PDB file of C-alpha atoms in Angstrom:
ATOM      1  CA  MET A 273      14.518  11.613  39.037  1.00 49.00           C
ATOM      2  CA  PRO A 274      12.964   8.682  36.716  1.00 49.00           C
ATOM      3  CA  SER A 275      15.232   6.779  34.655  1.00 50.00           C
ATOM      4  CA  ARG A 276      14.717   7.761  30.477  1.00 47.00           C
ATOM      5  CA  ARG A 277      14.427   4.050  29.903  1.00 51.00           C
ATOM      6  CA  GLY A 278      11.330   4.712  32.126  1.00 54.00           C
ATOM      7  CA  LYS A 279      10.090   7.618  30.820  1.00 51.00           C
ATOM      8  CA  ASN A 280       9.900   5.795  27.220  1.00 55.00           C
ATOM      9  CA  LYS A 281       8.245   2.908  28.691  1.00 53.00           C
ATOM     10  CA  LYS A 282       5.282   5.330  29.770  1.00 51.00           C
ATOM     11  CA  LYS A 283       5.477   7.146  26.700  1.00 50.00           C
ATOM     12  CA  ARG A 284       4.625   3.859  24.996  1.00 52.00           C
ATOM     13  CA  ILE A 285       1.796   2.835  26.949  1.00 47.00           C
ATOM     14  CA  TRP A 286       0.200   5.861  26.909  1.00 47.00           C
ATOM     15  CA  LEU A 287       0.417   6.605  23.070  1.00 48.00           C
ATOM     16  CA  ARG A 288      -1.002   2.721  22.794  1.00 49.00           C
ATOM     17  CA  VAL A 289      -3.982   4.054  25.197  1.00 48.00           C
ATOM     18  CA  LEU A 290      -4.571   6.616  22.067  1.00 50.00           C
ATOM     19  CA  LEU A 291      -4.202   4.550  19.236  1.00 50.00           C
ATOM     20  CA  SER A 292      -6.149   1.663  20.210  1.00 52.00           C
ATOM     21  CA  ILE A 293      -8.759   4.062  20.685  1.00 51.00           C
ATOM     22  CA  ILE A 294      -8.428   5.935  17.093  1.00 52.00           C
ATOM     23  CA  VAL A 295      -7.919   1.824  15.844  1.00 50.00           C
ATOM     24  CA  LEU A 296     -11.087   0.497  17.075  1.00 42.00           C
ATOM     25  CA  LEU A 297     -12.767   3.722  15.570  1.00 37.00           C
ATOM     26  CA  ILE A 298     -11.904   2.517  11.696  1.00 31.00           C
ATOM     27  CA  LEU A 299     -12.476  -1.037  12.224  1.00 30.00           C
ATOM     28  CA  VAL A 300     -10.023  -0.779  12.285  1.00 30.00           C
ATOM     29  CA  VAL A 301      -9.886  -0.190  14.882  1.00 30.00           C
ATOM     30  CA  GLY A 302      -8.260  -1.553  18.280  1.00 31.00           C
ATOM     31  CA  ILE A 303      -7.775   1.334  20.097  1.00 33.00           C
ATOM     32  CA  PHE A 304      -4.364   2.554  19.400  1.00 36.00           C
ATOM     33  CA  ALA A 305      -1.560   2.839  22.055  1.00 37.00           C
ATOM     34  CA  PHE A 306       0.703   4.526  23.609  1.00 41.00           C
ATOM     35  CA  LEU A 307       0.882   7.974  24.907  1.00 42.00           C
ATOM     36  CA  THR A 308       3.276   9.668  27.109  1.00 45.00           C
ATOM     37  CA  VAL A 309       2.682  10.596  30.353  1.00 48.00           C
ATOM     38  CA  ASN A 310       4.754  13.872  30.379  1.00 51.00           C
ATOM     39  CA  ASN A 311       2.576  15.168  27.593  1.00 55.00           C
ATOM     40  CA  ALA A 312      -0.202  12.949  27.683  1.00 59.00           C
ATOM     41  CA  ARG A 313      -3.147  15.477  29.454  1.00 66.00           C
ATOM     42  CA  SER A 314      -1.771  18.338  27.116  1.00 68.00           C
ATOM     43  CA  THR A 315      -2.855  15.830  24.018  1.00 67.00           C
ATOM     44  CA  VAL A 316      -6.298  14.260  25.248  1.00 73.00           C
ATOM     45  CA  SER A 317      -7.089  17.958  26.152  1.00 77.00           C
ATOM     46  CA  ASN A 318      -5.965  19.481  22.891  1.00 78.00           C
ATOM     47  CA  ILE A 319      -8.637  16.649  21.165  1.00 82.00           C
ATOM     48  CA  GLN A 320     -11.439  17.318  23.319  1.00 85.00           C
ATOM     49  CA  LYS A 321     -15.066  17.560  21.647  1.00 90.00           C
ATOM     50  CA  SER A 322     -18.156  17.911  23.611  1.00 91.00           C
ATOM     51  CA  THR A 323     -21.167  16.489  22.452  1.00 94.00           C
ATOM     52  CA  SER A 324     -24.637  17.508  24.046  1.00 94.00           C
ATOM     53  CA  ALA A 325     -26.357  14.677  22.359  1.00 95.00           C
ATOM     54  CA  ILE A 326     -24.593  12.159  25.158  1.00 95.00           C
ATOM     55  CA  ASP A 327     -25.441  12.483  28.657  1.00 93.00           C
ATOM     56  CA  GLN A 328     -21.399  12.277  30.342  1.00 90.00           C
ATOM     57  CA  LYS A 329     -22.560  11.945  33.598  1.00 90.00           C
ATOM     58  CA  GLU A 330     -24.401   8.885  33.172  1.00 91.00           C
ATOM     59  CA  VAL A 331     -22.291   7.072  31.081  1.00 93.00           C
ATOM     60  CA  GLN A 332     -19.209   7.778  33.404  1.00 91.00           C
ATOM     61  CA  LYS A 333     -21.217   5.877  35.524  1.00 92.00           C
ATOM     62  CA  LYS A 334     -21.554   3.209  33.471  1.00 93.00           C
ATOM     63  CA  VAL A 335     -16.676   3.594  32.819  1.00 91.00           C
ATOM     64  CA  GLU A 336     -16.353   2.938  36.484  1.00 92.00           C
ATOM     65  CA  ASN A 337     -18.760   0.219  37.047  1.00 94.00           C
ATOM     66  CA  ASN A 338     -17.035  -1.529  34.247  1.00 93.00           C
ATOM     67  CA  GLU A 339     -20.272  -1.929  32.385  1.00 95.00           C
ATOM     68  CA  LYS A 340     -20.717  -2.599  28.743  1.00 95.00           C
ATOM     69  CA  ILE A 341     -20.467   0.582  26.136  1.00 94.00           C
ATOM     70  CA  ASN A 342     -21.210   1.599  23.211  1.00 95.00           C
ATOM     71  CA  VAL A 343     -18.516   3.947  21.020  1.00 92.00           C
ATOM     72  CA  LEU A 344     -19.495   5.589  17.710  1.00 92.00           C
ATOM     73  CA  LEU A 345     -16.870   5.846  15.532  1.00 86.00           C
ATOM     74  CA  LEU A 346     -16.655   8.122  12.767  1.00 88.00           C
ATOM     75  CA  GLY A 347     -13.865   8.346   9.689  1.00 82.00           C
ATOM     76  CA  VAL A 348     -14.193  11.563   8.380  1.00 82.00           C
ATOM     77  CA  ASP A 349     -13.303  12.483   5.296  1.00 70.00           C
ATOM     78  CA  GLU A 350     -12.731  16.572   5.408  1.00 61.00           C
ATOM     79  CA  ARG A 351     -10.549  17.787   2.463  1.00 55.00           C
ATOM     80  CA  GLU A 352     -10.073  21.805   2.415  1.00 55.00           C
ATOM     81  CA  GLY A 353     -12.860  23.541   1.585  1.00 53.00           C
ATOM     82  CA  ASP A 354     -15.200  20.821   2.347  1.00 53.00           C
ATOM     83  CA  VAL A 355     -17.576  20.233   5.926  1.00 54.00           C
ATOM     84  CA  GLY A 356     -16.547  16.967   5.173  1.00 57.00           C
ATOM     85  CA  ARG A 357     -19.202  13.535   5.541  1.00 59.00           C
ATOM     86  CA  SER A 358     -18.387  10.170   7.539  1.00 67.00           C
ATOM     87  CA  ASP A 359     -16.546   7.884   5.154  1.00 70.00           C
ATOM     88  CA  ALA A 360     -16.178   5.484   7.474  1.00 75.00           C
ATOM     89  CA  LEU A 361     -19.061   4.656  10.446  1.00 86.00           C
ATOM     90  CA  MET A 362     -18.630   2.036  12.862  1.00 84.00           C
ATOM     91  CA  VAL A 363     -20.443   1.358  16.685  1.00 90.00           C
ATOM     92  CA  MET A 364     -18.090  -0.573  18.799  1.00 87.00           C
ATOM     93  CA  SER A 365     -19.159  -2.526  21.465  1.00 91.00           C
ATOM     94  CA  LEU A 366     -16.868  -3.009  24.860  1.00 90.00           C
ATOM     95  CA  ASP A 367     -18.192  -5.870  27.185  1.00 94.00           C
ATOM     96  CA  PRO A 368     -15.312  -6.218  29.747  1.00 92.00           C
ATOM     97  CA  ALA A 369     -17.478  -8.674  31.683  1.00 93.00           C
ATOM     98  CA  ASN A 370     -17.461 -10.575  28.813  1.00 93.00           C
ATOM     99  CA  ASP A 371     -13.736  -9.852  27.169  1.00 91.00           C
ATOM    100  CA  SER A 372     -15.856  -9.186  24.216  1.00 90.00           C
ATOM    101  CA  MET A 373     -15.645  -6.608  21.441  1.00 85.00           C
ATOM    102  CA  LYS A 374     -17.867  -6.537  18.534  1.00 87.00           C
ATOM    103  CA  ILE A 375     -17.774  -3.557  15.301  1.00 82.00           C
ATOM    104  CA  VAL A 376     -20.068  -3.304  13.262  1.00 87.00           C
ATOM    105  CA  SER A 377     -19.813  -1.195  10.175  1.00 85.00           C
ATOM    106  CA  ILE A 378     -23.251   0.379   9.091  1.00 92.00           C
ATOM    107  CA  PRO A 379     -22.890   1.396   4.799  1.00 89.00           C
ATOM    108  CA  ARG A 380     -22.095   4.835   4.603  1.00 89.00           C
ATOM    109  CA  ASP A 381     -24.853   4.843   1.816  1.00 92.00           C
ATOM    110  CA  THR A 382     -27.751   3.259   4.027  1.00 96.00           C
ATOM    111  CA  ARG A 383     -30.734   5.194   4.270  1.00 98.00           C
ATOM    112  CA  ALA A 384     -32.013   6.975   7.384  1.00 98.00           C
ATOM    113  CA  GLU A 385     -33.633   9.438   8.847  1.00 98.00           C
ATOM    114  CA  ILE A 386     -31.720  12.087   9.587  1.00 97.00           C
ATOM    115  CA  VAL A 387     -32.296  13.177  13.092  1.00 97.00           C
ATOM    116  CA  GLY A 388     -32.633  16.856  13.701  1.00 96.00           C
ATOM    117  CA  ASN A 389     -32.637  17.153  10.117  1.00 97.00           C
ATOM    118  CA  GLY A 390     -35.925  15.626   9.167  1.00 95.00           C
ATOM    119  CA  THR A 391     -34.673  14.397   6.379  1.00 97.00           C
ATOM    120  CA  THR A 392     -34.565  10.550   4.884  1.00 97.00           C
ATOM    121  CA  GLU A 393     -30.883  10.407   2.989  1.00 96.00           C
ATOM    122  CA  LYS A 394     -27.758   8.436   3.020  1.00 96.00           C
ATOM    123  CA  ILE A 395     -26.518   8.391   6.787  1.00 96.00           C
ATOM    124  CA  ASN A 396     -23.072   9.417   6.136  1.00 92.00           C
ATOM    125  CA  HIS A 397     -24.733  13.306   5.311  1.00 94.00           C
ATOM    126  CA  ALA A 398     -25.908  12.753   9.169  1.00 95.00           C
ATOM    127  CA  TYR A 399     -21.844  14.331   9.627  1.00 93.00           C
ATOM    128  CA  ALA A 400     -22.801  17.176   7.011  1.00 91.00           C
ATOM    129  CA  ARG A 401     -25.366  18.018   8.166  1.00 93.00           C
ATOM    130  CA  GLY A 402     -25.185  18.813  12.196  1.00 94.00           C
ATOM    131  CA  GLY A 403     -21.693  16.973  12.783  1.00 93.00           C
ATOM    132  CA  VAL A 404     -20.716  14.773  15.495  1.00 95.00           C
ATOM    133  CA  ASP A 405     -24.192  15.416  17.109  1.00 96.00           C
ATOM    134  CA  MET A 406     -26.382  15.028  14.554  1.00 97.00           C
ATOM    135  CA  SER A 407     -24.575  11.570  13.500  1.00 96.00           C
ATOM    136  CA  ILE A 408     -24.731  10.433  17.397  1.00 97.00           C
ATOM    137  CA  ASN A 409     -28.796  11.215  17.416  1.00 98.00           C
ATOM    138  CA  THR A 410     -29.659   9.628  13.742  1.00 98.00           C
ATOM    139  CA  VAL A 411     -27.339   6.587  14.680  1.00 98.00           C
ATOM    140  CA  GLU A 412     -29.326   5.987  18.015  1.00 98.00           C
ATOM    141  CA  ASN A 413     -31.856   6.461  16.220  1.00 98.00           C
ATOM    142  CA  PHE A 414     -31.199   4.104  13.704  1.00 98.00           C
ATOM    143  CA  LEU A 415     -30.102   0.934  15.997  1.00 98.00           C
ATOM    144  CA  ASP A 416     -32.379   2.094  18.901  1.00 97.00           C
ATOM    145  CA  ILE A 417     -29.615   1.684  21.082  1.00 97.00           C
ATOM    146  CA  ASP A 418     -27.606   4.487  23.771  1.00 96.00           C
ATOM    147  CA  LEU A 419     -23.904   5.567  21.931  1.00 97.00           C
ATOM    148  CA  ASP A 420     -21.415   6.270  24.780  1.00 96.00           C
ATOM    149  CA  TYR A 421     -18.355   8.018  23.431  1.00 94.00           C
ATOM    150  CA  PHE A 422     -17.602   8.923  19.834  1.00 93.00           C
ATOM    151  CA  VAL A 423     -13.865   8.891  18.331  1.00 88.00           C
ATOM    152  CA  GLU A 424     -13.540  10.916  15.574  1.00 88.00           C
ATOM    153  CA  MET A 425     -10.540  11.046  12.800  1.00 81.00           C
ATOM    154  CA  ASN A 426      -9.875  13.118   9.455  1.00 83.00           C
ATOM    155  CA  MET A 427      -9.028  10.823   6.860  1.00 75.00           C
ATOM    156  CA  GLU A 428      -6.841  13.096   5.739  1.00 77.00           C
ATOM    157  CA  GLY A 429      -4.424  12.450   8.324  1.00 81.00           C
ATOM    158  CA  LEU A 430      -4.394   9.141   7.701  1.00 82.00           C
ATOM    159  CA  SER A 431      -1.373   9.561   5.255  1.00 89.00           C
ATOM    160  CA  ASP A 432       0.513  11.317   7.984  1.00 88.00           C
ATOM    161  CA  LEU A 433      -0.075   8.378  10.496  1.00 85.00           C
ATOM    162  CA  VAL A 434       1.723   5.983   7.678  1.00 90.00           C
ATOM    163  CA  ASP A 435       4.296   8.323   7.110  1.00 91.00           C
ATOM    164  CA  ALA A 436       4.775   8.666  10.807  1.00 85.00           C
ATOM    165  CA  VAL A 437       5.303   4.857  11.611  1.00 85.00           C
ATOM    166  CA  GLY A 438       7.920   4.753   8.685  1.00 89.00           C
ATOM    167  CA  GLY A 439       5.455   3.432   5.853  1.00 93.00           C
ATOM    168  CA  ILE A 440       3.585   0.333   6.297  1.00 92.00           C
ATOM    169  CA  THR A 441       3.691  -2.627   3.977  1.00 93.00           C
ATOM    170  CA  VAL A 442      -0.223  -4.609   2.536  1.00 92.00           C
ATOM    171  CA  ASN A 443      -1.099  -7.586   0.427  1.00 92.00           C
ATOM    172  CA  SER A 444      -3.462  -6.054  -1.736  1.00 92.00           C
ATOM    173  CA  GLN A 445      -6.214  -8.336  -3.316  1.00 90.00           C
ATOM    174  CA  LEU A 446      -6.703  -6.509  -6.537  1.00 91.00           C
ATOM    175  CA  GLU A 447      -4.125  -4.989  -9.063  1.00 91.00           C
ATOM    176  CA  PHE A 448      -5.421  -1.652 -10.065  1.00 92.00           C
ATOM    177  CA  THR A 449      -4.408   2.166 -10.666  1.00 91.00           C
ATOM    178  CA  GLN A 450      -5.348   5.143  -8.790  1.00 92.00           C
ATOM    179  CA  ASP A 451      -4.383   8.964  -7.974  1.00 91.00           C
ATOM    180  CA  GLY A 452      -1.347   8.069 -10.381  1.00 92.00           C
ATOM    181  CA  TYR A 453      -0.578   4.811  -8.685  1.00 93.00           C
ATOM    182  CA  ASP A 454      -0.029   1.439  -9.751  1.00 93.00           C
ATOM    183  CA  PHE A 455      -0.799  -1.249  -7.428  1.00 93.00           C
ATOM    184  CA  THR A 456      -0.449  -5.337  -8.021  1.00 91.00           C
ATOM    185  CA  GLN A 457      -1.692  -8.492  -6.989  1.00 93.00           C
ATOM    186  CA  GLY A 458       0.255  -8.942  -3.217  1.00 94.00           C
ATOM    187  CA  GLU A 459       2.679  -7.334  -0.918  1.00 94.00           C
ATOM    188  CA  THR A 460       3.024  -3.458  -1.948  1.00 92.00           C
ATOM    189  CA  SER A 461       4.853  -0.972  -0.022  1.00 94.00           C
ATOM    190  CA  MET A 462       3.644   2.413   1.098  1.00 95.00           C
ATOM    191  CA  ASP A 463       4.367   6.005   1.778  1.00 95.00           C
ATOM    192  CA  GLY A 464       1.156   8.033   3.345  1.00 93.00           C
ATOM    193  CA  LYS A 465      -0.275   9.087  -0.041  1.00 94.00           C
ATOM    194  CA  LYS A 466      -0.174   5.773  -2.031  1.00 95.00           C
ATOM    195  CA  ALA A 467      -1.984   4.727   0.920  1.00 93.00           C
ATOM    196  CA  MET A 468      -4.780   6.910   0.335  1.00 91.00           C
ATOM    197  CA  ALA A 469      -4.617   6.293  -3.121  1.00 92.00           C
ATOM    198  CA  TYR A 470      -5.228   2.526  -2.002  1.00 93.00           C
ATOM    199  CA  VAL A 471      -7.771   2.680   0.311  1.00 87.00           C
ATOM    200  CA  ARG A 472      -9.725   5.822  -2.165  1.00 85.00           C
ATOM    201  CA  MET A 473     -10.508   3.214  -4.779  1.00 86.00           C
ATOM    202  CA  ARG A 474     -13.737   1.786  -5.468  1.00 78.00           C
ATOM    203  CA  LYS A 475     -14.920   1.861  -8.878  1.00 81.00           C
ATOM    204  CA  GLU A 476     -12.716  -1.313  -9.630  1.00 82.00           C
ATOM    205  CA  ASP A 477     -13.240  -3.239  -6.549  1.00 84.00           C
ATOM    206  CA  PRO A 478     -15.772  -5.110  -7.586  1.00 84.00           C
ATOM    207  CA  ASN A 479     -17.217  -5.360  -3.650  1.00 82.00           C
ATOM    208  CA  GLY A 480     -17.690  -1.543  -3.987  1.00 78.00           C
ATOM    209  CA  ASP A 481     -17.585   0.020  -0.314  1.00 74.00           C
ATOM    210  CA  PHE A 482     -17.166  -3.418   1.360  1.00 76.00           C
ATOM    211  CA  GLY A 483     -14.117  -4.165  -0.294  1.00 82.00           C
ATOM    212  CA  ARG A 484     -13.008  -0.240   0.127  1.00 80.00           C
ATOM    213  CA  ASN A 485     -13.717  -0.557   3.993  1.00 74.00           C
ATOM    214  CA  ALA A 486     -12.011  -3.922   3.823  1.00 78.00           C
ATOM    215  CA  ARG A 487      -8.676  -2.154   2.588  1.00 85.00           C
ATOM    216  CA  GLN A 488      -9.116   0.590   5.179  1.00 77.00           C
ATOM    217  CA  ARG A 489      -9.088  -2.276   7.728  1.00 71.00           C
ATOM    218  CA  GLN A 490      -6.217  -3.295   6.063  1.00 80.00           C
ATOM    219  CA  VAL A 491      -4.101   0.139   6.352  1.00 83.00           C
ATOM    220  CA  ILE A 492      -4.805   0.872   9.813  1.00 73.00           C
ATOM    221  CA  GLN A 493      -3.713  -2.725  10.790  1.00 70.00           C
ATOM    222  CA  ALA A 494      -0.625  -1.950   9.343  1.00 80.00           C
ATOM    223  CA  VAL A 495      -0.300   1.131  10.785  1.00 80.00           C
ATOM    224  CA  VAL A 496      -1.320  -0.288  13.786  1.00 69.00           C
ATOM    225  CA  ASP A 497       1.597  -3.234  14.144  1.00 70.00           C
ATOM    226  CA  LYS A 498       4.338  -0.836  12.692  1.00 77.00           C
ATOM    227  CA  GLY A 499       3.180   1.096  15.754  1.00 70.00           C
ATOM    228  CA  ALA A 500       3.604  -1.509  18.160  1.00 62.00           C
ATOM    229  CA  SER A 501       6.827  -1.840  17.352  1.00 68.00           C
ATOM    230  CA  ILE A 502       8.334   1.791  17.358  1.00 65.00           C
ATOM    231  CA  LYS A 503      11.120   2.483  20.504  1.00 62.00           C
ATOM    232  CA  SER A 504      11.794   5.831  18.560  1.00 58.00           C
ATOM    233  CA  VAL A 505      10.545   8.412  21.043  1.00 57.00           C
ATOM    234  CA  ASN A 506      10.962  10.670  18.478  1.00 64.00           C
ATOM    235  CA  LYS A 507       8.430   8.867  16.083  1.00 69.00           C
ATOM    236  CA  ILE A 508       6.448   8.868  18.996  1.00 66.00           C
ATOM    237  CA  ASP A 509       6.820  11.976  18.824  1.00 68.00           C
ATOM    238  CA  ASP A 510       5.878  11.834  15.735  1.00 74.00           C
ATOM    239  CA  LEU A 511       2.400  10.043  16.218  1.00 73.00           C
ATOM    240  CA  LEU A 512       1.074  11.945  19.105  1.00 70.00           C
ATOM    241  CA  ASP A 513       1.500  15.212  16.692  1.00 76.00           C
ATOM    242  CA  VAL A 514      -0.419  13.300  13.990  1.00 80.00           C
ATOM    243  CA  LEU A 515      -3.131  12.033  16.606  1.00 76.00           C
ATOM    244  CA  GLY A 516      -3.540  15.635  18.108  1.00 77.00           C
ATOM    245  CA  ASN A 517      -4.053  17.093  14.545  1.00 83.00           C
ATOM    246  CA  ASN A 518      -6.578  14.879  13.137  1.00 84.00           C
ATOM    247  CA  VAL A 519      -8.815  12.840  16.055  1.00 85.00           C
ATOM    248  CA  GLN A 520     -11.795  14.633  18.146  1.00 89.00           C
ATOM    249  CA  THR A 521     -13.274  12.944  20.683  1.00 89.00           C
ATOM    250  CA  ASN A 522     -15.517  13.335  23.627  1.00 92.00           C
ATOM    251  CA  ILE A 523     -13.469  10.554  26.359  1.00 87.00           C
ATOM    252  CA  ASP A 524     -11.496  12.649  28.555  1.00 84.00           C
ATOM    253  CA  PHE A 525      -7.581  11.243  30.031  1.00 77.00           C
ATOM    254  CA  SER A 526      -8.828   9.760  33.200  1.00 78.00           C
ATOM    255  CA  THR A 527     -11.916   7.426  31.318  1.00 84.00           C
ATOM    256  CA  MET A 528      -8.411   6.593  29.175  1.00 79.00           C
ATOM    257  CA  THR A 529      -7.063   5.776  31.617  1.00 74.00           C
ATOM    258  CA  ASN A 530      -9.915   3.252  32.824  1.00 80.00           C
ATOM    259  CA  LEU A 531     -10.467   2.011  29.708  1.00 80.00           C
ATOM    260  CA  PHE A 532      -6.445   1.211  29.480  1.00 73.00           C
ATOM    261  CA  GLN A 533      -6.729  -0.622  32.861  1.00 76.00           C
ATOM    262  CA  ASN A 534     -10.482  -2.210  33.111  1.00 84.00           C
ATOM    263  CA  TYR A 535     -11.181  -2.481  29.379  1.00 83.00           C
ATOM    264  CA  ARG A 536      -8.126  -3.567  27.730  1.00 76.00           C
ATOM    265  CA  ASN A 537      -8.764  -7.363  27.433  1.00 82.00           C
ATOM    266  CA  VAL A 538     -11.936  -7.027  24.984  1.00 83.00           C
ATOM    267  CA  ARG A 539     -10.025  -7.863  22.687  1.00 72.00           C
ATOM    268  CA  LYS A 540      -8.809 -11.176  23.514  1.00 77.00           C
ATOM    269  CA  ASN A 541     -12.791 -11.732  21.218  1.00 83.00           C
ATOM    270  CA  THR A 542     -13.426  -9.570  18.701  1.00 78.00           C
ATOM    271  CA  GLU A 543     -16.320  -9.921  16.260  1.00 83.00           C
ATOM    272  CA  ASN A 544     -16.496  -7.918  13.293  1.00 78.00           C
ATOM    273  CA  TYR A 545     -20.492  -7.607  11.536  1.00 84.00           C
ATOM    274  CA  GLN A 546     -20.873  -5.546   8.145  1.00 85.00           C
ATOM    275  CA  MET A 547     -24.862  -4.766   7.849  1.00 92.00           C
ATOM    276  CA  GLN A 548     -26.544  -6.071   5.259  1.00 93.00           C
ATOM    277  CA  GLY A 549     -28.679  -4.881   2.768  1.00 95.00           C
ATOM    278  CA  SER A 550     -29.572  -4.504  -1.039  1.00 95.00           C
ATOM    279  CA  GLY A 551     -29.186  -1.478  -3.378  1.00 94.00           C
ATOM    280  CA  THR A 552     -31.908   0.778  -4.711  1.00 95.00           C
ATOM    281  CA  THR A 553     -32.261   3.962  -6.476  1.00 97.00           C
ATOM    282  CA  ILE A 554     -34.617   6.686  -5.693  1.00 96.00           C
ATOM    283  CA  ASP A 555     -35.002   9.738  -7.403  1.00 94.00           C
ATOM    284  CA  ARG A 556     -31.988   8.677  -9.100  1.00 95.00           C
ATOM    285  CA  THR A 557     -29.986   8.483  -5.838  1.00 96.00           C
ATOM    286  CA  TYR A 558     -28.104   5.324  -5.491  1.00 95.00           C
ATOM    287  CA  TYR A 559     -29.109   4.083  -2.276  1.00 96.00           C
ATOM    288  CA  TYR A 560     -27.853   1.410   0.728  1.00 95.00           C
ATOM    289  CA  GLU A 561     -31.607  -0.326   2.128  1.00 97.00           C
ATOM    290  CA  ILE A 562     -31.109  -2.615   5.211  1.00 97.00           C
ATOM    291  CA  GLY A 563     -34.713  -3.439   6.462  1.00 97.00           C
ATOM    292  CA  GLN A 564     -35.987  -3.633   9.795  1.00 97.00           C
ATOM    293  CA  GLU A 565     -34.972  -7.032  10.753  1.00 98.00           C
ATOM    294  CA  GLU A 566     -31.058  -6.699  10.260  1.00 98.00           C
ATOM    295  CA  ARG A 567     -31.630  -3.740  12.202  1.00 98.00           C
ATOM    296  CA  ASP A 568     -33.179  -5.667  14.849  1.00 97.00           C
ATOM    297  CA  LYS A 569     -30.272  -7.879  14.578  1.00 97.00           C
ATOM    298  CA  VAL A 570     -27.695  -5.657  15.189  1.00 97.00           C
ATOM    299  CA  HIS A 571     -29.248  -3.719  18.211  1.00 97.00           C
ATOM    300  CA  ASN A 572     -29.236  -7.445  19.725  1.00 95.00           C
ATOM    301  CA  MET A 573     -25.941  -7.964  19.302  1.00 93.00           C
ATOM    302  CA  LEU A 574     -24.880  -4.811  20.981  1.00 93.00           C
ATOM    303  CA  GLU A 575     -27.446  -4.875  23.977  1.00 88.00           C
ATOM    304  CA  ASN A 576     -27.817  -8.166  24.675  1.00 78.00           C
TER     305      ASN A 576
END
């Protein structure tokens, strides 16, 4: 019989696989870490979500050959009674041949053709109009790329994730009040609810959505750092419960294993990029307009 110490070590390794995938989901991101061997398959099975927008057989060949892959990362703000929209939208490119990873953030107000809906509106509306499938088709069309996988996390689960690691500490760059919480500049300790207030504030941030995205990255990075040091089996199980209730992906168990073994060094050289454009108002609605030159630039970043 394997020792308890050996089981716990494997448990932390598998939890790292899934957690890693989620981190890279919010730009957060860096495909979290840990998962127990005993319940890894069942946990992964519970978060499986198929999509008709991706040819899974072709993608599997790319992973088996250790080729570059593109992953759509969706942070969905889905509250009770609401269909939800993609609050955080990123494309992550993993290149094992060069041990490099690129994460491109697409502002949620970006004006784009919503493929399958026949409209041109904010790109985050694609999720509300047609879920993951429409989001995939819309982003592929917008950047002229192929997406291989997606990872979707309900942003409401971020609160539970913070609590599961026992709270976090971040360095706030602003002083503001949000949802009844007062934030001052400097190091701030947070439980789950306070962390959600921290990442939701936008109106008092001079950088608007860009500032909020930066705070999302802060919180998720803090969760990852705290989670990586967890040795308690109970806390690891708590993390698994949160992930199982809030994450969906088309990455199956065998692919997670392959990514952990053959793609994990891509984090050695990580490049984050925020797509650039300008604000505009059309029919009294605000949009973030990204020109074709910028779209071509990002296309080349991800494909070449």
